Coordinates of C-alpha atoms and ligand atoms in Angstrom, one line a residue:
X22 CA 82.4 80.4 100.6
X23 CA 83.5 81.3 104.0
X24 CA 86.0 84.5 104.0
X25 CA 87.6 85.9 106.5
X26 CA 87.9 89.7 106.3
X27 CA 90.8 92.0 107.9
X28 CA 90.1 95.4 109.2
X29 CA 86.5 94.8 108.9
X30 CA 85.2 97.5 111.3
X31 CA 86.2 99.8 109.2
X32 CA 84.6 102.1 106.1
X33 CA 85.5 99.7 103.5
X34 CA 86.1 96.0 105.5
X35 CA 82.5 96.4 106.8
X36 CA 80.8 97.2 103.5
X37 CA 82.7 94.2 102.1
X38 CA 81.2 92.0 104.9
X39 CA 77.9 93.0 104.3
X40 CA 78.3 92.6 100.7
X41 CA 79.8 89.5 100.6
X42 CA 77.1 88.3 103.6
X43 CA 74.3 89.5 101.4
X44 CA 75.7 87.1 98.8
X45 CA 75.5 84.1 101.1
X46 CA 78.4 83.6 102.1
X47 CA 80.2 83.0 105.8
X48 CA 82.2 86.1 106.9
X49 CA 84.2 85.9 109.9
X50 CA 85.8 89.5 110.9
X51 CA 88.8 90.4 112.6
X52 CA 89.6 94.3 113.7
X53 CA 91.4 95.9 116.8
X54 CA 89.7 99.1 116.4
X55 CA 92.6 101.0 116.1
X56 CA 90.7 103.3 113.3
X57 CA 88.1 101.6 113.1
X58 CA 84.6 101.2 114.8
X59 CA 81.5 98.4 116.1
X60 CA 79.0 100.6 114.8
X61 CA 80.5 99.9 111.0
X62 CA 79.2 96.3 112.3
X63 CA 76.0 97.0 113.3
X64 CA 74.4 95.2 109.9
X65 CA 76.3 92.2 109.5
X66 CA 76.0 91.4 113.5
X67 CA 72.6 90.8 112.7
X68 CA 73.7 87.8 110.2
X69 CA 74.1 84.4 112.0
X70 CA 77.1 84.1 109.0
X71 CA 79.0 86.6 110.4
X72 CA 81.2 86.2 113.4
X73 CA 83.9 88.5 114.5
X74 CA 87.0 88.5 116.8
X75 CA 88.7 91.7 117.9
X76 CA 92.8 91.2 117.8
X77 CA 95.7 93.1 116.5
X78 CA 97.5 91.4 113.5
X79 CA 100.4 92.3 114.1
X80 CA 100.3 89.6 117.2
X81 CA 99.2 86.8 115.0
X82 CA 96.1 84.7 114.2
X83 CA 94.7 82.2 116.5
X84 CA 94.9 78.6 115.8
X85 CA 91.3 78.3 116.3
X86 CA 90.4 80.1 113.7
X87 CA 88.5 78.1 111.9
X88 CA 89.6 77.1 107.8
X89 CA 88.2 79.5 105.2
X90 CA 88.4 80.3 101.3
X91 CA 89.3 83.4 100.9
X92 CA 91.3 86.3 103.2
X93 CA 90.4 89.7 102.2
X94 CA 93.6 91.5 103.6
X95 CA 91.5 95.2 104.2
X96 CA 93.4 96.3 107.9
X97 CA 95.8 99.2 107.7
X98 CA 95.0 103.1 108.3
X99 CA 94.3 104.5 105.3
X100 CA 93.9 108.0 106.2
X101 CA 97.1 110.2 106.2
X102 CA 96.1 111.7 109.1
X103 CA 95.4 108.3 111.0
X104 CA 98.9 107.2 109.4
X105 CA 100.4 110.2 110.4
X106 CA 99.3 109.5 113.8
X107 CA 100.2 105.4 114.0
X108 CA 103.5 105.3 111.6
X109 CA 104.7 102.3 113.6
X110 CA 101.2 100.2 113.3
X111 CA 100.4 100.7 109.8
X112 CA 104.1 99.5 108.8
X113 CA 103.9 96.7 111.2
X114 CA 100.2 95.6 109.8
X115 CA 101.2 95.7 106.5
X116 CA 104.7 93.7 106.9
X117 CA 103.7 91.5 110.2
X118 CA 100.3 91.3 109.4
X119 CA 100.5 91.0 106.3
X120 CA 103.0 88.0 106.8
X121 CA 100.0 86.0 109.2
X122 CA 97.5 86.5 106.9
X123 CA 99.5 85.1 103.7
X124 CA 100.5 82.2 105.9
X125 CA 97.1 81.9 107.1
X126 CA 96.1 81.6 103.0
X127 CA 98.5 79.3 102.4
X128 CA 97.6 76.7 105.1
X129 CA 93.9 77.0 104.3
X130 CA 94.9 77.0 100.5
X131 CA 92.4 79.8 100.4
X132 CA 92.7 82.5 97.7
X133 CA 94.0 86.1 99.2
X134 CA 93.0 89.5 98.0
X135 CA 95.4 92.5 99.5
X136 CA 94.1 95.9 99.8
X137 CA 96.4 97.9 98.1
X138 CA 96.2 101.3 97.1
X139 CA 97.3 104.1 94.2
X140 CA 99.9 105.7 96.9
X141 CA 101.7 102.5 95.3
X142 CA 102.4 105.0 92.7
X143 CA 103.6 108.1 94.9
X144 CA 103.5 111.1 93.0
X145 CA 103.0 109.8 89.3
X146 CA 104.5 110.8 86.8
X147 CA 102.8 109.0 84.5
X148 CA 99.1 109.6 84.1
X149 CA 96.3 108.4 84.0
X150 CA 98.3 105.3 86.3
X151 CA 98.3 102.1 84.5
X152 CA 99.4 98.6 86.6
X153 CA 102.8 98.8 84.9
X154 CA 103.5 101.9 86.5
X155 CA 106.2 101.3 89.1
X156 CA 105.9 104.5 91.1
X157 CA 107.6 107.8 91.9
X158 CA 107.7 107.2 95.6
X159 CA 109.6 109.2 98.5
X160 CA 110.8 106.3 100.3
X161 CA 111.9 108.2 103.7
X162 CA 108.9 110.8 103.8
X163 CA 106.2 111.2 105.8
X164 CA 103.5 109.5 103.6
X165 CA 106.2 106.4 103.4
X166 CA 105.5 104.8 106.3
X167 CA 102.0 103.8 104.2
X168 CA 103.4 103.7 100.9
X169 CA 106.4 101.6 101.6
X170 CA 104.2 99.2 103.6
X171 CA 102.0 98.4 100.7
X172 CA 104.6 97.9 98.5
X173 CA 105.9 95.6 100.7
X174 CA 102.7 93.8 101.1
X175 CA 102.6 93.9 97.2
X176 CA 106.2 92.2 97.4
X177 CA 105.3 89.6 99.3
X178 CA 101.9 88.6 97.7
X179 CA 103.7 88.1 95.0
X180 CA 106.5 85.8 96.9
X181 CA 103.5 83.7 98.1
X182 CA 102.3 83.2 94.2
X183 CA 105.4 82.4 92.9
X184 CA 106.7 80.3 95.5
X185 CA 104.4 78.6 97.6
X186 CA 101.6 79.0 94.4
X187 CA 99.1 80.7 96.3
X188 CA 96.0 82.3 94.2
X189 CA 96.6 85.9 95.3
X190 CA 95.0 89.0 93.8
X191 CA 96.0 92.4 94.1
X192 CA 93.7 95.4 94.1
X193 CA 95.2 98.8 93.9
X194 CA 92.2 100.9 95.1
X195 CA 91.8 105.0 94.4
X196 CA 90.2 107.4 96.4
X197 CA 86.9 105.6 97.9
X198 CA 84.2 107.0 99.6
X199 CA 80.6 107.0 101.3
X200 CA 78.7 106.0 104.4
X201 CA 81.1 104.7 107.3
X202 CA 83.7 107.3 107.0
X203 CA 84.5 108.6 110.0
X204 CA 83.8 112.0 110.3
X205 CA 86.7 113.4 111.8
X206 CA 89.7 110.7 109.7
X207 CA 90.6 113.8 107.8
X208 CA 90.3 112.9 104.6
X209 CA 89.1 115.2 101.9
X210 CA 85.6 114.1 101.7
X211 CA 84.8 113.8 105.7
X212 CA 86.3 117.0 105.9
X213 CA 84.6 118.8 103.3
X214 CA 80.9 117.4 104.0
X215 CA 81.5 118.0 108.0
X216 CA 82.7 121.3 107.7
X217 CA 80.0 122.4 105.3
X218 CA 77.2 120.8 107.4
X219 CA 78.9 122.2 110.8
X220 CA 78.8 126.0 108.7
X221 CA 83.2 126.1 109.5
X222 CA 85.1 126.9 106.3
X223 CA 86.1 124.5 103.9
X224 CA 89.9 124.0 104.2
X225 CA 91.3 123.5 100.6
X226 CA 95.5 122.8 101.0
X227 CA 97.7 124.2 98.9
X228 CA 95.9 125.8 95.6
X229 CA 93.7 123.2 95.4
X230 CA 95.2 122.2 91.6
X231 CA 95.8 118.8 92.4
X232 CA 93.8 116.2 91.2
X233 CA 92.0 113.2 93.2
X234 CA 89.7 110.7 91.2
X235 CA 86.5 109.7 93.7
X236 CA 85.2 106.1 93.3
X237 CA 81.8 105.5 95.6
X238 CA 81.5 102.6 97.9
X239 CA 79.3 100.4 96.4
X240 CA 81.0 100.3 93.4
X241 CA 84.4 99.9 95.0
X242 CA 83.2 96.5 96.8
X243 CA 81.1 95.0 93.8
X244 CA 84.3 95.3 92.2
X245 CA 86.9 93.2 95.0
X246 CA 83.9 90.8 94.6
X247 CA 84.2 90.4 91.2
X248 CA 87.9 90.1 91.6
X249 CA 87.8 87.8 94.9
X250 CA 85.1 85.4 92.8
X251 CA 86.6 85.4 89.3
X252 CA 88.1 81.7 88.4
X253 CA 92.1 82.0 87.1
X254 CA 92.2 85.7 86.6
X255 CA 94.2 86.8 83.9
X256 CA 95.6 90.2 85.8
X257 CA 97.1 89.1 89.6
X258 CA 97.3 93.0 90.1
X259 CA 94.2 95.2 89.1
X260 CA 93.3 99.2 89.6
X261 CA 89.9 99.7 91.3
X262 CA 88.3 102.7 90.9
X263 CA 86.9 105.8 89.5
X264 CA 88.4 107.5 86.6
X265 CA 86.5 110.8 86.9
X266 CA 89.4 113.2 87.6
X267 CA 88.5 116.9 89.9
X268 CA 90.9 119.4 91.3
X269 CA 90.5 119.6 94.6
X270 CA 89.2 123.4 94.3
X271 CA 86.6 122.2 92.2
X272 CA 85.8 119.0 94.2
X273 CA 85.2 121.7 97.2
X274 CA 83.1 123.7 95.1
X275 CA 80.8 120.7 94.1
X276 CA 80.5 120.1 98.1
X277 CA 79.1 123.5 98.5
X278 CA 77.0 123.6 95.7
X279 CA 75.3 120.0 96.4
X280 CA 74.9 121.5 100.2
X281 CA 73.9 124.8 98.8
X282 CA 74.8 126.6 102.0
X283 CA 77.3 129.0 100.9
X284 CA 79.7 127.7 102.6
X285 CA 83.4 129.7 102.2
X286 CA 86.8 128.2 100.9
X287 CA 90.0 128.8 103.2
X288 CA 93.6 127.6 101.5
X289 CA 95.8 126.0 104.2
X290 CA 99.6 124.5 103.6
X291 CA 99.4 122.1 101.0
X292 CA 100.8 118.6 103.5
X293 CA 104.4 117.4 102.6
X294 CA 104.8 114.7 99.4
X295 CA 100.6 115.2 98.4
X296 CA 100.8 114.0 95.6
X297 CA 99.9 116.6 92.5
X298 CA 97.7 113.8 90.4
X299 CA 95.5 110.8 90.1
X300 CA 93.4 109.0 87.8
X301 CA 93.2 105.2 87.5
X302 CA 93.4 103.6 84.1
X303 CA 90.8 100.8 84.5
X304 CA 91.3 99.1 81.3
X305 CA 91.9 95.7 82.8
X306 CA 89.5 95.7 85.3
X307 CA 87.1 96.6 82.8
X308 CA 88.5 93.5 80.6
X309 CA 88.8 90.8 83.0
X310 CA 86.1 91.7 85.2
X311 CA 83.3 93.5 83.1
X312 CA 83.6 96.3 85.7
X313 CA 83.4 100.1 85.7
X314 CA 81.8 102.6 88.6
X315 CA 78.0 103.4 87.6
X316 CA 77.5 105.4 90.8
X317 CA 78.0 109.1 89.7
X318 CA 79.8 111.6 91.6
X319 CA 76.3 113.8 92.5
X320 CA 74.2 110.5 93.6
X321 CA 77.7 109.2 95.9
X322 CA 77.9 113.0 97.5
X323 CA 74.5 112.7 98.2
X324 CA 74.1 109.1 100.1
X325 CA 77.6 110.8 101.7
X326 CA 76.1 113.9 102.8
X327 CA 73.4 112.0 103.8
X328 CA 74.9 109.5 106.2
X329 CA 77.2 112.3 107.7
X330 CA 74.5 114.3 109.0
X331 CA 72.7 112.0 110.6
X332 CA 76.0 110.9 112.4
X333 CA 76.5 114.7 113.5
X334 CA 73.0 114.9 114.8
X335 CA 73.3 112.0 117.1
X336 CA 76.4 113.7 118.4
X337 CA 75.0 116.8 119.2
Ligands
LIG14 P1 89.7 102.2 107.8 O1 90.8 102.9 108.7 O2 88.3 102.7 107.9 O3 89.8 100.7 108.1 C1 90.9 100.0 108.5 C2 90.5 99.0 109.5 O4 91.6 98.2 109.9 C3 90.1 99.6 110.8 O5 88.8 99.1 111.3 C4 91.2 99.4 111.8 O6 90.7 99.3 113.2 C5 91.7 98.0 111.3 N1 93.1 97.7 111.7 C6 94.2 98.5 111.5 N2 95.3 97.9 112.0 C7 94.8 96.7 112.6 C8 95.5 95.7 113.2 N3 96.8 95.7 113.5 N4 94.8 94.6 113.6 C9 93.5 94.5 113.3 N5 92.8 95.5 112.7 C10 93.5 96.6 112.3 O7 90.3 102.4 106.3 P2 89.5 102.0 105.0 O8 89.4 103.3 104.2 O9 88.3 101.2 105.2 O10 90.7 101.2 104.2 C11 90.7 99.8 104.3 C12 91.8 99.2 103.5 O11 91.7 99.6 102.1 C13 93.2 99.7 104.0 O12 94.1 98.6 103.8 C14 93.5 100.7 103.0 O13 94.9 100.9 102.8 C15 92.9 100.3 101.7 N6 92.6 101.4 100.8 C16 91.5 102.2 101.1 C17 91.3 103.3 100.2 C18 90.1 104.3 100.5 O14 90.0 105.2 99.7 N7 89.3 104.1 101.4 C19 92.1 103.5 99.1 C20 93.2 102.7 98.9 C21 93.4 101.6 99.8
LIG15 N1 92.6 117.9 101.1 C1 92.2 119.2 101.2 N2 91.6 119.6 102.4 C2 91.3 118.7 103.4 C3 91.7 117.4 103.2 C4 92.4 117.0 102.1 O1 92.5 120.0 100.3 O2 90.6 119.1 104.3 C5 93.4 117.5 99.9 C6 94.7 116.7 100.2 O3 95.7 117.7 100.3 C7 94.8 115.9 98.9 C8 93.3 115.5 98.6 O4 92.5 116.5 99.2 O5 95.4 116.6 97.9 C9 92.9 114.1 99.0 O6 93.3 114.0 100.4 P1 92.9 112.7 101.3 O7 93.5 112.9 102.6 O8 91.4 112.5 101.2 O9 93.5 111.5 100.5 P2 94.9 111.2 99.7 O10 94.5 111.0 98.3 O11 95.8 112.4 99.8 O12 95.5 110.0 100.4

């Protein structure tokens, strides 16, 4: 197969190359860097399948790209703070963009897998989250300018399949994490490891009650395989991840404890619309796909921890 990959200098686009590359298959990459980073790339340069192209989405695809079989739709900031800091780019990469790469499917007739996400579901009310959950989502807050873009690359994924046919699969990925992460994209798991290595306090927001379920990398991409190589899936819209459920208190207290350095907790303002809970229900990716995480929560921290300090090391 020959795929080409969006966002692939980032944490998860560059595993997937890799993965995907280690598979046999052709990978052609395409990233602007905005969030993400060449290093990420360092692996899959090495492959004479891979070839990449930096470009912003948002300005279109070249016509010399050449065909493929599948577009893996991975480019968008996913951390809030990175959102936070480009609320125009991430809605126009996952409206524009979003657009290009569909159309770019639809020429090529090549199946297209969209990197969607459990903000899809706001602050739930439901939970676990099950596909059929529409969402409690605050469609003018600060967290929208993500939220409202994925649902509106959700809405027209699903335009493409019904009207123009297109094989489309949506993945609506949880909390991921591991090696790639930048160390400073402020999410809770850079931010706790980095802080604990760097002996700073770990900053929990609000009282640290609310609930994040952590899926590991490897698991993660094993599982868009699956989903990008399955024949006619059943489910065009599929939860990916881990449904191991911590309060954030106790997610910090696991970092400290795994680090066994002591380090202290500080609370800080919990951020505007966080939302209070999350858990996948993975009952159809388990059914279509034969696929659960196997990577506990200890081992994941571990290859985490592992990879971060190195990259602090070669900073200092
Ligand atoms: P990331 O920020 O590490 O990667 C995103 C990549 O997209 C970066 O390399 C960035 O430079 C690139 N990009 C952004 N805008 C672009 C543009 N206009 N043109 C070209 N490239 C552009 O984030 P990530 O964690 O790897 O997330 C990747 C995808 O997975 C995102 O779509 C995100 O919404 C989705 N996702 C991730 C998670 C997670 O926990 N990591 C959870 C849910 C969904
Ligand atoms: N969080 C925290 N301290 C930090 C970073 C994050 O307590 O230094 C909390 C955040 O408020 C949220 C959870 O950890 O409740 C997950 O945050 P992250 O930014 O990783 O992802 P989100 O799931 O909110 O998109």
């Amino acid at each position: 197969m020959k795929v080409l990959i969006t966002g692939a200098a980032g944490f998860l686009g560059s595993h997937l190359c890799d993965y995907f590359l280690g598979c046999g298959h052709s990978v052609i990459g395409l990233d602007n860097f905005v969030t993400g980073n060449l290093d990420n790339l360092a692996m899959a340069s090495k492959n004479s399948n891979f070839s990449f192209r930096e470009l912003d989405l948002i300005n279109g695809l070249p016509s010399s790209l050449p065909a493929v079989d599948a577009v893996l739709h991975f480019a968008c900031p996913a951390s809030p703070k990175d959102y936070f800091k480009y609320p125009e780019e991430t809605l126009k990469v996952d409206s524009i963009g979003t657009f290009h790469v569909l159309e770019k499917s639809s020429r090529d007739n090549a199946k297209f897998i969209m990197a969607s996400t459990s903000e899809v579901y706001g602050d739930p009310e439901i939970h676990p989250q099950p596909e059929t959950y529409w969402g409690n989502v605050n469609p003018v807050g600060v967290r929208s300018v993500y939220d409202e873009a994925k649902r509106f690359s959700e809405a027209a994924t699903m335009a493409f399949y019904r009207n123009r046919k297109l094989d489309v699969r949506i993945a609506r990925i949880f909390n991921t994490y591991g090696p790639r992460m930048q160390v400073n994209d402020g999410r809770v798991v850079p931010n706790f490891i980095s802080q604990s290595l760097n002996g700073e306090k770990i900053t929990v927001y609000g009282d640290g009650l609310q609930t994040r379920s952590f899926c590991f990398v490897d698991d993660l991409v094993r599982g868009i395989y699956k989903y990008t190589t399955i024949e006619d899936p059943k489910y065009r819209i599929v939860n990916l991840g881990n449904p191991d459920e911590y309060q954030i208190l106790q997610f910090a207290k696991i970092i400290v404890s795994l680090l066994g350095d002591g380090s202290e907790i500080k609370f800080e303002p919990l951020p505007l619309d966080d939302p209070k809970q999350r858990k996948p229900d993975i009952s159809l990716a388990k059914e279509m796909l034969e696929w659960e995480p196997n990577i506990s929560l200890s081992e994941g921290l571990l290859r985490t921890i592992d990879y971060f300090r190195k990259q602090i090391k070669n900073t200092l």
